[in-house]
XYZ file of N, CA, C and O in Angstrom:
588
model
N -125.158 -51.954 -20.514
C -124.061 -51.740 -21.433
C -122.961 -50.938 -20.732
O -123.370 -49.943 -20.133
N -121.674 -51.172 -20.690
C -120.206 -51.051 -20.280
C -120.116 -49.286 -20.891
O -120.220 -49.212 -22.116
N -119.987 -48.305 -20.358
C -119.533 -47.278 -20.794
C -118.476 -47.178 -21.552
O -117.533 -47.783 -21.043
N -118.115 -46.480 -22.940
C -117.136 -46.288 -23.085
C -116.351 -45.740 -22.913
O -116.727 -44.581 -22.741
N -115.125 -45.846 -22.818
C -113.770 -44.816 -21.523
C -113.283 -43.528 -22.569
O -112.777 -42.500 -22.119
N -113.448 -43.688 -23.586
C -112.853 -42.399 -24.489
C -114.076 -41.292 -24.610
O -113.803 -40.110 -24.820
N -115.714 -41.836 -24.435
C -116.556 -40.898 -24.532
C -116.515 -40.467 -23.005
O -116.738 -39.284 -22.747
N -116.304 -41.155 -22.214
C -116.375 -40.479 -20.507
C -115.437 -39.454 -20.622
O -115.808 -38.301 -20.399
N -113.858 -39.770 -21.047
C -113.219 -38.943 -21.217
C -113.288 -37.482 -21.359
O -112.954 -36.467 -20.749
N -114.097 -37.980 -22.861
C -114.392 -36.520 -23.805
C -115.676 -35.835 -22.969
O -115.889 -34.628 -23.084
N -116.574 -36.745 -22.062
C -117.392 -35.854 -20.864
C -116.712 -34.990 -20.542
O -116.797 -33.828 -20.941
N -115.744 -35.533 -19.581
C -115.093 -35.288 -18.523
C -114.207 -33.484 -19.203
O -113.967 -32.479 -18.533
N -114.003 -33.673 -20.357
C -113.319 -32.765 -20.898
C -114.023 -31.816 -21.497
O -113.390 -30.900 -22.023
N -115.119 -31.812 -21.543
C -116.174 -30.778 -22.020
C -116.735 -29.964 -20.879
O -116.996 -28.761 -20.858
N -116.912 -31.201 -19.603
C -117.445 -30.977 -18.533
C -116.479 -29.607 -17.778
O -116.871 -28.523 -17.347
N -115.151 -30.179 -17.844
C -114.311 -28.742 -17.510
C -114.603 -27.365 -18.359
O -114.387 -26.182 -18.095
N -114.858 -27.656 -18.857
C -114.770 -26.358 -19.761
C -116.248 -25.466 -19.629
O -116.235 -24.273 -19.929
N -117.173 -25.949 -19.288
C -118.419 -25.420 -18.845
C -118.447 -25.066 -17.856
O -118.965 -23.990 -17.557
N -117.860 -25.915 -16.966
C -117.605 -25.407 -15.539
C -116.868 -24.145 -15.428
O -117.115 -23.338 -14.532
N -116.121 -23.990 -16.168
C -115.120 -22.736 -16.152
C -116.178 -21.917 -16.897
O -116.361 -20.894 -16.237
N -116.816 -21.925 -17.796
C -117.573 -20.854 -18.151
C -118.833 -20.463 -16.735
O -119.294 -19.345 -16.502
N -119.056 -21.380 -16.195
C -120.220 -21.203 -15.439
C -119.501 -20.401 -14.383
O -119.747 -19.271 -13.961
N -118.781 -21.052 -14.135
C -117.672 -19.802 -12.694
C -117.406 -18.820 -13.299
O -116.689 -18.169 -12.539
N -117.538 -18.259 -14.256
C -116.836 -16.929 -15.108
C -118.237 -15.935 -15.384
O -118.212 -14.765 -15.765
N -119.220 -16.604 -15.133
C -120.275 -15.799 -16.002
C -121.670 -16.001 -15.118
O -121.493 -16.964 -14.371
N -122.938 -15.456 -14.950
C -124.023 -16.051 -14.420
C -124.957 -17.061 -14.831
O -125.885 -17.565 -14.198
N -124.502 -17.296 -16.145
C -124.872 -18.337 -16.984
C -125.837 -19.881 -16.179
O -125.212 -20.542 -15.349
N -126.757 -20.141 -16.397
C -128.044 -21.138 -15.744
C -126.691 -22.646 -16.629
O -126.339 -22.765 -17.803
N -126.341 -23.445 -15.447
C -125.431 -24.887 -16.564
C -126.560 -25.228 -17.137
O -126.072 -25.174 -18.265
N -128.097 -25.660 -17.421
C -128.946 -25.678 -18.197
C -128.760 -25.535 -19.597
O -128.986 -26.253 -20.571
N -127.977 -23.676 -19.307
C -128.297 -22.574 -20.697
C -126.790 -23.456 -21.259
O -126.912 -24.123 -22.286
N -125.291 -23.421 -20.494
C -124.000 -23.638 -20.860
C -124.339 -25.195 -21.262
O -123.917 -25.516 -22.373
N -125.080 -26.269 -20.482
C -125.061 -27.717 -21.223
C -125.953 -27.658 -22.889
O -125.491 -28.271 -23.851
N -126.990 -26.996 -22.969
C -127.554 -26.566 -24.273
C -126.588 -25.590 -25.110
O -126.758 -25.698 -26.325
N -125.639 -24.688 -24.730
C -124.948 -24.637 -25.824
C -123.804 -25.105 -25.900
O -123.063 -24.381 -26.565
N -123.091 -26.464 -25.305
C -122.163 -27.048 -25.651
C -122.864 -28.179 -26.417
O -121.980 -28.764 -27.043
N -123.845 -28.646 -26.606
C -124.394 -29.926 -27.346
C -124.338 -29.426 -28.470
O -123.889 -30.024 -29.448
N -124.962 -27.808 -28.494
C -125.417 -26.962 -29.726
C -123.918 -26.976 -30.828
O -123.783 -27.289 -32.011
N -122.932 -26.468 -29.757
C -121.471 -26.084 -30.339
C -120.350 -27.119 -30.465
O -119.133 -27.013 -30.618
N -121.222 -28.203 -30.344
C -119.979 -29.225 -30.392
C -120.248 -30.751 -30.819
O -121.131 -31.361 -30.216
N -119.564 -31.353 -31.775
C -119.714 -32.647 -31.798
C -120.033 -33.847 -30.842
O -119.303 -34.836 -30.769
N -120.838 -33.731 -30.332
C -121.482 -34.857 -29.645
C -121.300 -36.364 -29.794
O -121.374 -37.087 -28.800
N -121.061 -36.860 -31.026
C -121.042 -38.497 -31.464
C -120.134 -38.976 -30.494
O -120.594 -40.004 -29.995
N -118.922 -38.632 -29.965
C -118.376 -39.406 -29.831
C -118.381 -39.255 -27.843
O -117.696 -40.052 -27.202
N -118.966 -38.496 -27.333
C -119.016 -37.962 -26.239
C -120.348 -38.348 -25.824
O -121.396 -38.137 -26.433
N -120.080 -39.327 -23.983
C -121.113 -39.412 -23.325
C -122.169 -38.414 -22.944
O -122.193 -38.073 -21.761
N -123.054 -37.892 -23.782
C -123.405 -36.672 -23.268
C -124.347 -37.444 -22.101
O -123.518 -37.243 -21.214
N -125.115 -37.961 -21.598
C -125.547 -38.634 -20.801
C -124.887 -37.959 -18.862
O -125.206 -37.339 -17.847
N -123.720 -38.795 -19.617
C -122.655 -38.439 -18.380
C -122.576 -37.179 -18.007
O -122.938 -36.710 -16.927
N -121.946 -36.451 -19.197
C -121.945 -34.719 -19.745
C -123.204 -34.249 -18.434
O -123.071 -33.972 -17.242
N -124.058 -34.309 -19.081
C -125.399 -34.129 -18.376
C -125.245 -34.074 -17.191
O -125.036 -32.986 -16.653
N -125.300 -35.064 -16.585
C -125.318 -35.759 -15.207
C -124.177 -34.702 -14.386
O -124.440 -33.751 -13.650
N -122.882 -35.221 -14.783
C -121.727 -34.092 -13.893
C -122.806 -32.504 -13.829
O -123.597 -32.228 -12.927
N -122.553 -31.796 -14.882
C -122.955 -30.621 -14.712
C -124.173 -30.169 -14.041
O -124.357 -28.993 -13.726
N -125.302 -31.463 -13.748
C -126.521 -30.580 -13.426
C -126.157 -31.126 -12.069
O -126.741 -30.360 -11.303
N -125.439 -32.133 -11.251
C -125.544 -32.824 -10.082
C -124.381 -32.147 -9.514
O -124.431 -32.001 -8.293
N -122.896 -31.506 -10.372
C -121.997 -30.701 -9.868
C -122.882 -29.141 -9.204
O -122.634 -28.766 -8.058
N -123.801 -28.440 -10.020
C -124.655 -27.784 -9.757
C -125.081 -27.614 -8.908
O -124.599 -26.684 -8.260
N -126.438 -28.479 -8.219
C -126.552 -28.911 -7.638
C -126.074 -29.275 -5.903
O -126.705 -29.044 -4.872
N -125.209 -29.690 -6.025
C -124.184 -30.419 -5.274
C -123.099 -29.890 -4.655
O -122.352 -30.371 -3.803
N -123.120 -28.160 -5.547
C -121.281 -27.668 -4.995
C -120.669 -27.569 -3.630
O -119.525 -27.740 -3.209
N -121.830 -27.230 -3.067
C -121.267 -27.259 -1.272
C -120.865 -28.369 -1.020
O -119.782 -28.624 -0.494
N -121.822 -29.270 -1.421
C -121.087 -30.622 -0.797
C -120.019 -31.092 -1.043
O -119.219 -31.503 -0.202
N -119.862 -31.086 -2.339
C -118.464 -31.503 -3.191
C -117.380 -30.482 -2.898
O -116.290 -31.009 -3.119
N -117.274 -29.442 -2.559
C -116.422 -28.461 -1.574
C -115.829 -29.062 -0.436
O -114.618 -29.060 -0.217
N -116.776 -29.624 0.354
C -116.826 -29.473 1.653
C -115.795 -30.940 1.883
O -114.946 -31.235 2.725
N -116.399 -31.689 0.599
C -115.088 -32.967 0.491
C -113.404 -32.360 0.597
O -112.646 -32.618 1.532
N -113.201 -31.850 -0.117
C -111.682 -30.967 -0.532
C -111.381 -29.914 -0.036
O -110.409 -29.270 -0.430
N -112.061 -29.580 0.809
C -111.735 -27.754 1.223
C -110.797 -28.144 2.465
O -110.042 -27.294 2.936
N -110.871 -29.764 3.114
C -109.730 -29.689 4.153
C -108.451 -29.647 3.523
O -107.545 -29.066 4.120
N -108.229 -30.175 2.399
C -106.536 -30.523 1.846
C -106.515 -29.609 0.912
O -106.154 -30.052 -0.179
N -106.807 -28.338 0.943
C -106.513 -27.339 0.133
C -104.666 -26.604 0.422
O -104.081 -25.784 -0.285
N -104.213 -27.230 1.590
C -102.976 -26.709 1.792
C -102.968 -24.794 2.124
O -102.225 -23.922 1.673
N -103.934 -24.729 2.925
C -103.847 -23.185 3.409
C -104.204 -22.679 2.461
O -103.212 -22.171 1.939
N -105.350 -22.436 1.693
C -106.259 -22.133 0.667
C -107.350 -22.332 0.268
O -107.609 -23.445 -0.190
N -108.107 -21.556 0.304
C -109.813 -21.488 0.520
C -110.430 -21.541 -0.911
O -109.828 -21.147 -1.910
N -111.767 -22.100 -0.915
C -111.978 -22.529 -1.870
C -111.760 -21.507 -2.894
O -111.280 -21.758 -4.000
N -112.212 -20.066 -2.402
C -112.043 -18.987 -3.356
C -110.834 -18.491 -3.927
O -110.629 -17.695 -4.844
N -110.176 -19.061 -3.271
C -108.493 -18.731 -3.918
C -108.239 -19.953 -5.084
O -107.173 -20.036 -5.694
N -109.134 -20.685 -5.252
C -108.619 -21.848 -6.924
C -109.457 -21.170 -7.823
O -110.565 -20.634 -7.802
N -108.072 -21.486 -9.038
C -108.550 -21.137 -10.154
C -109.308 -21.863 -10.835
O -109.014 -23.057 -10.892
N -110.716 -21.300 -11.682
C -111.865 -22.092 -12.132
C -110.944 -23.038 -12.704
O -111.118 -23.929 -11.873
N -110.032 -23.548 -13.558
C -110.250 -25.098 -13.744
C -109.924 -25.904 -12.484
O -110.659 -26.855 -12.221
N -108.783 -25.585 -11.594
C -108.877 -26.668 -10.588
C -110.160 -26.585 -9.503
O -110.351 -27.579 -8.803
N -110.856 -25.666 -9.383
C -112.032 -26.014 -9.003
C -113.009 -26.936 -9.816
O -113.641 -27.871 -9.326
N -113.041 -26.551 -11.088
C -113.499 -27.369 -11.756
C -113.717 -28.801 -11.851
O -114.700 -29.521 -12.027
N -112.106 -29.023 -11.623
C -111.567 -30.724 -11.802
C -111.923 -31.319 -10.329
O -112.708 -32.266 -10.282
N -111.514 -30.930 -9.432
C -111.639 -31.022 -8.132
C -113.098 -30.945 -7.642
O -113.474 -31.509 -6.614
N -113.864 -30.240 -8.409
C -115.680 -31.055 -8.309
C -116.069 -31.976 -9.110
O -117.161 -32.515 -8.930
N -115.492 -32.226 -9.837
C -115.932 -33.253 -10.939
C -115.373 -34.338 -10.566
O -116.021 -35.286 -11.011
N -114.640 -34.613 -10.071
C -113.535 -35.698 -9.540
C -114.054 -36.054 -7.936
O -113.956 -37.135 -7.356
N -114.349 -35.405 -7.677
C -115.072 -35.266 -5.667
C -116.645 -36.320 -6.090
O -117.026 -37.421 -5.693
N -117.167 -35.399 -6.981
C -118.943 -36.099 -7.639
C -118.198 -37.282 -7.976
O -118.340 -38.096 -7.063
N -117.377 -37.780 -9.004
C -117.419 -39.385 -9.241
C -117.040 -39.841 -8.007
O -117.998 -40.394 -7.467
N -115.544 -39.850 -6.977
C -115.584 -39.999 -5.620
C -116.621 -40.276 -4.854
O -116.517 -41.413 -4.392
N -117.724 -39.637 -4.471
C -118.534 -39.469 -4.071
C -120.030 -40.310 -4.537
O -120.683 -40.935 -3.701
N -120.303 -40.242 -5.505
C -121.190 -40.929 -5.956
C -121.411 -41.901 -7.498
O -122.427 -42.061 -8.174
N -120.244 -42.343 -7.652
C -119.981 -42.980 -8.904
C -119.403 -43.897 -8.603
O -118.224 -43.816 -8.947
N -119.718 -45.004 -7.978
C -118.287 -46.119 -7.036
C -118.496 -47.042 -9.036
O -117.543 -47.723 -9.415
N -119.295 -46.948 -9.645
C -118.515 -47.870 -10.854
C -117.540 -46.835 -11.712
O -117.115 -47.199 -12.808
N -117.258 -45.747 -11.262
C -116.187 -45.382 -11.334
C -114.980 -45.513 -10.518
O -114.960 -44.753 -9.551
N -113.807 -46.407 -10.681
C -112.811 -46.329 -9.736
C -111.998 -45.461 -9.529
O -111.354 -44.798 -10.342
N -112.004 -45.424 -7.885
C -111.105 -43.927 -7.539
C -109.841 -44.120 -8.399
O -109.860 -43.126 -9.126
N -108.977 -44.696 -8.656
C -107.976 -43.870 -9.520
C -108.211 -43.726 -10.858
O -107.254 -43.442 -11.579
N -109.834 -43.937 -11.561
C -109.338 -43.092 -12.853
C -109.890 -41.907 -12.406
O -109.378 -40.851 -12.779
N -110.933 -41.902 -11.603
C -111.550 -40.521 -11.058
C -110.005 -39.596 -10.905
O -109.982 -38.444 -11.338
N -108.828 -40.171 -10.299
C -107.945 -39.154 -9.799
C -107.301 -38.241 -11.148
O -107.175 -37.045 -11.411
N -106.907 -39.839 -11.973
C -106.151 -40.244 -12.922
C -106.678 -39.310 -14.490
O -106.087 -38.987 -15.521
N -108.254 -39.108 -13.903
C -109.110 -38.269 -15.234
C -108.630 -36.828 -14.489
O -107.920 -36.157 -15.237
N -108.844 -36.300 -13.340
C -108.351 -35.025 -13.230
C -107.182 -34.497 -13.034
O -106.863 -33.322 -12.855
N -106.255 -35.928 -13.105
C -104.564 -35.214 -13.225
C -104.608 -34.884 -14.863
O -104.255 -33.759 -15.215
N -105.007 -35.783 -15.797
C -104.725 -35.515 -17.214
C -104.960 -34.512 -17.539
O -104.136 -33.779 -18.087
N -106.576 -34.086 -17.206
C -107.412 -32.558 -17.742
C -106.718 -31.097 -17.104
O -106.871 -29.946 -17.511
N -105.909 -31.604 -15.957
C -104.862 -30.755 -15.189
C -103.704 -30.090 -16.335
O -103.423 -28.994 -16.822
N -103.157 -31.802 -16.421
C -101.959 -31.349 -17.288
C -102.415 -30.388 -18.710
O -101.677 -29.565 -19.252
N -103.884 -30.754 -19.153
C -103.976 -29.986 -20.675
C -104.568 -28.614 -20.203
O -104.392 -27.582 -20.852
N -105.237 -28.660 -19.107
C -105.780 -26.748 -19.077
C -105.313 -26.313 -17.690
O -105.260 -25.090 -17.561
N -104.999 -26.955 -16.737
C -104.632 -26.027 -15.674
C -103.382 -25.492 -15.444
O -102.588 -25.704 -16.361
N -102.997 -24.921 -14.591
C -101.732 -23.759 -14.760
C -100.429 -24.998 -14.294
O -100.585 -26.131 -13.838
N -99.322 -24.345 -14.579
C -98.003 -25.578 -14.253
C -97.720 -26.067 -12.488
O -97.381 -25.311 -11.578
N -97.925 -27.216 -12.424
C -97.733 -28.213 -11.385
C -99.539 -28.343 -10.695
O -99.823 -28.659 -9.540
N -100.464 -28.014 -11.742
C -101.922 -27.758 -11.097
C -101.967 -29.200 -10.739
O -102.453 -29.407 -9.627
N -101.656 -30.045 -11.274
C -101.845 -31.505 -11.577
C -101.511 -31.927 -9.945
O -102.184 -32.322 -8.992
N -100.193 -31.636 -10.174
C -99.582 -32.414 -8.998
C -100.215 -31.318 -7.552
O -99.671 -31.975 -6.664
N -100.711 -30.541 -7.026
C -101.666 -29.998 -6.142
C -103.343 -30.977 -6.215
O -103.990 -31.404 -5.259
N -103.599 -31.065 -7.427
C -104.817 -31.763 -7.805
C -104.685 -33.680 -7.078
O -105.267 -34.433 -6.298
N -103.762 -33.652 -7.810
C -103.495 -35.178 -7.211
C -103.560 -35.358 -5.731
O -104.489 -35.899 -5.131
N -102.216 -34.725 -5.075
C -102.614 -34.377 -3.803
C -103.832 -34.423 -2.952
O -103.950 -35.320 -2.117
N -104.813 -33.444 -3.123
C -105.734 -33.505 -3.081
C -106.506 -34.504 -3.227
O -106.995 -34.846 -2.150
N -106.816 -35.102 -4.070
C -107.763 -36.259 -4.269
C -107.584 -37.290 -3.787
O -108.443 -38.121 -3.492
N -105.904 -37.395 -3.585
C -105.401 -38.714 -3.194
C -106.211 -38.863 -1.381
O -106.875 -39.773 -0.885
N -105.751 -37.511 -0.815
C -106.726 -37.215 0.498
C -108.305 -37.728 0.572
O -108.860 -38.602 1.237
N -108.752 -36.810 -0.385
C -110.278 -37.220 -0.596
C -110.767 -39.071 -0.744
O -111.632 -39.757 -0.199
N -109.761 -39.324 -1.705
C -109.943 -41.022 -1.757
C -110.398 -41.554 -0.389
O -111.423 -42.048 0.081
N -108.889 -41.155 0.131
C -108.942 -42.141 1.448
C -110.278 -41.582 2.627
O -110.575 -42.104 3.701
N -110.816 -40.524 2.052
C -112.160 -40.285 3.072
C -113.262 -41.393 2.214
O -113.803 -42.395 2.681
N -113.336 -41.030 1.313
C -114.522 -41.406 0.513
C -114.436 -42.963 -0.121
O -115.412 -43.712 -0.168
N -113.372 -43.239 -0.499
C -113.165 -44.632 -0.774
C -111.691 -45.530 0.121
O -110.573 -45.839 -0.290
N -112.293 -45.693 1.314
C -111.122 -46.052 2.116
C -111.012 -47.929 1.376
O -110.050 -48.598 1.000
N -112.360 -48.184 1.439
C -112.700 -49.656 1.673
C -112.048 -50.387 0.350
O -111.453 -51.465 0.335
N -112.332 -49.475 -0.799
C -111.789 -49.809 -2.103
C -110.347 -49.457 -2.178
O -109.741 -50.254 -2.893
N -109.636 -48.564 -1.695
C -108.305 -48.904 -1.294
C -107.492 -49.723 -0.573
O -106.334 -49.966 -0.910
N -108.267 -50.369 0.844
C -107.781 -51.118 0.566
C -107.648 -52.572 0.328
O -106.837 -53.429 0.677
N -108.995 -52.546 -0.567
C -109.239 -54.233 -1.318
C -107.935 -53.552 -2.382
O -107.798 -54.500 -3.155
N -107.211 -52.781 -2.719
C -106.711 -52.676 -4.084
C -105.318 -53.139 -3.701
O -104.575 -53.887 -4.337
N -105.030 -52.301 -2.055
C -103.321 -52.387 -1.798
C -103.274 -54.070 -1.128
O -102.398 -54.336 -0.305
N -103.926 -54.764 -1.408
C -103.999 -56.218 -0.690
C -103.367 -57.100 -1.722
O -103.249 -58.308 -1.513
């Protein structure tokens, strides 16, 4: 069955927001994915997905760093603020290991979540960024796209 794009969405948008609690606090994502199911309407949200980002972002952070930490533009990972770190691992993990996700909504999901919580022009640094990462991680699918 075809995922639906408005519950990935609403992942994708929950998924930031845990992430930012988890960078803010010592919090187990375990304890933060059990109380966002707890605290929040679920029906319409892949929690599946939900799931998956947070325990494999977890998991995974060095690696998914180590994607983006070259095109940071003279800025180390510790100098981003938890949401564009946020977006920028969540967006690296689909990159990275989600190819039935295509790199530009992967980009296209963390410019949007940019524009609604990260600070002004986060988006356009974010984009940047990913657009880099693409071409490491999905060269081949770029360019079956620019053909």
């Amino acid at each position: 069955m075809k995922p639906n794009p408005a519950h990935r969405r609403k992942a994708r948008h929950l998924a930031v927001q845990a992430l930012y609690q988890w960078q803010l606090t010592d919090t187990s994502l375990t304890d933060i994915e059990a109380e966002f199911c707890a605290d929040n309407d679920m029906t319409h949200v892949d929690s599946d997905y939900f799931s998956e980002l947070l325990q494999n972002i977890g998991k995974h952070k060095t690696a998914l760093q180590d994607y983006f930490a070259p095109y940071l533009r003279n800025r180390s990972v510790a100098e981003l603020d938890p949401i564009t770190h946020g977006l920028l691992l969540i967006a690296c993990y689909e990159l990275a290991n989600r190819l039935d996700v295509p790199y530009r909504v992967a980009i296209n999901e963390a410019v949007s979540l940019a524009k609604k919580f990260g600070a002004t022009d986060a988006h356009k640094f974010i984009n940047g960024v990913l657009d880099n990462v693409s071409r490491l991680l999905r060269s081949v699918e770029m360019q079956a796209q620019s053909r």
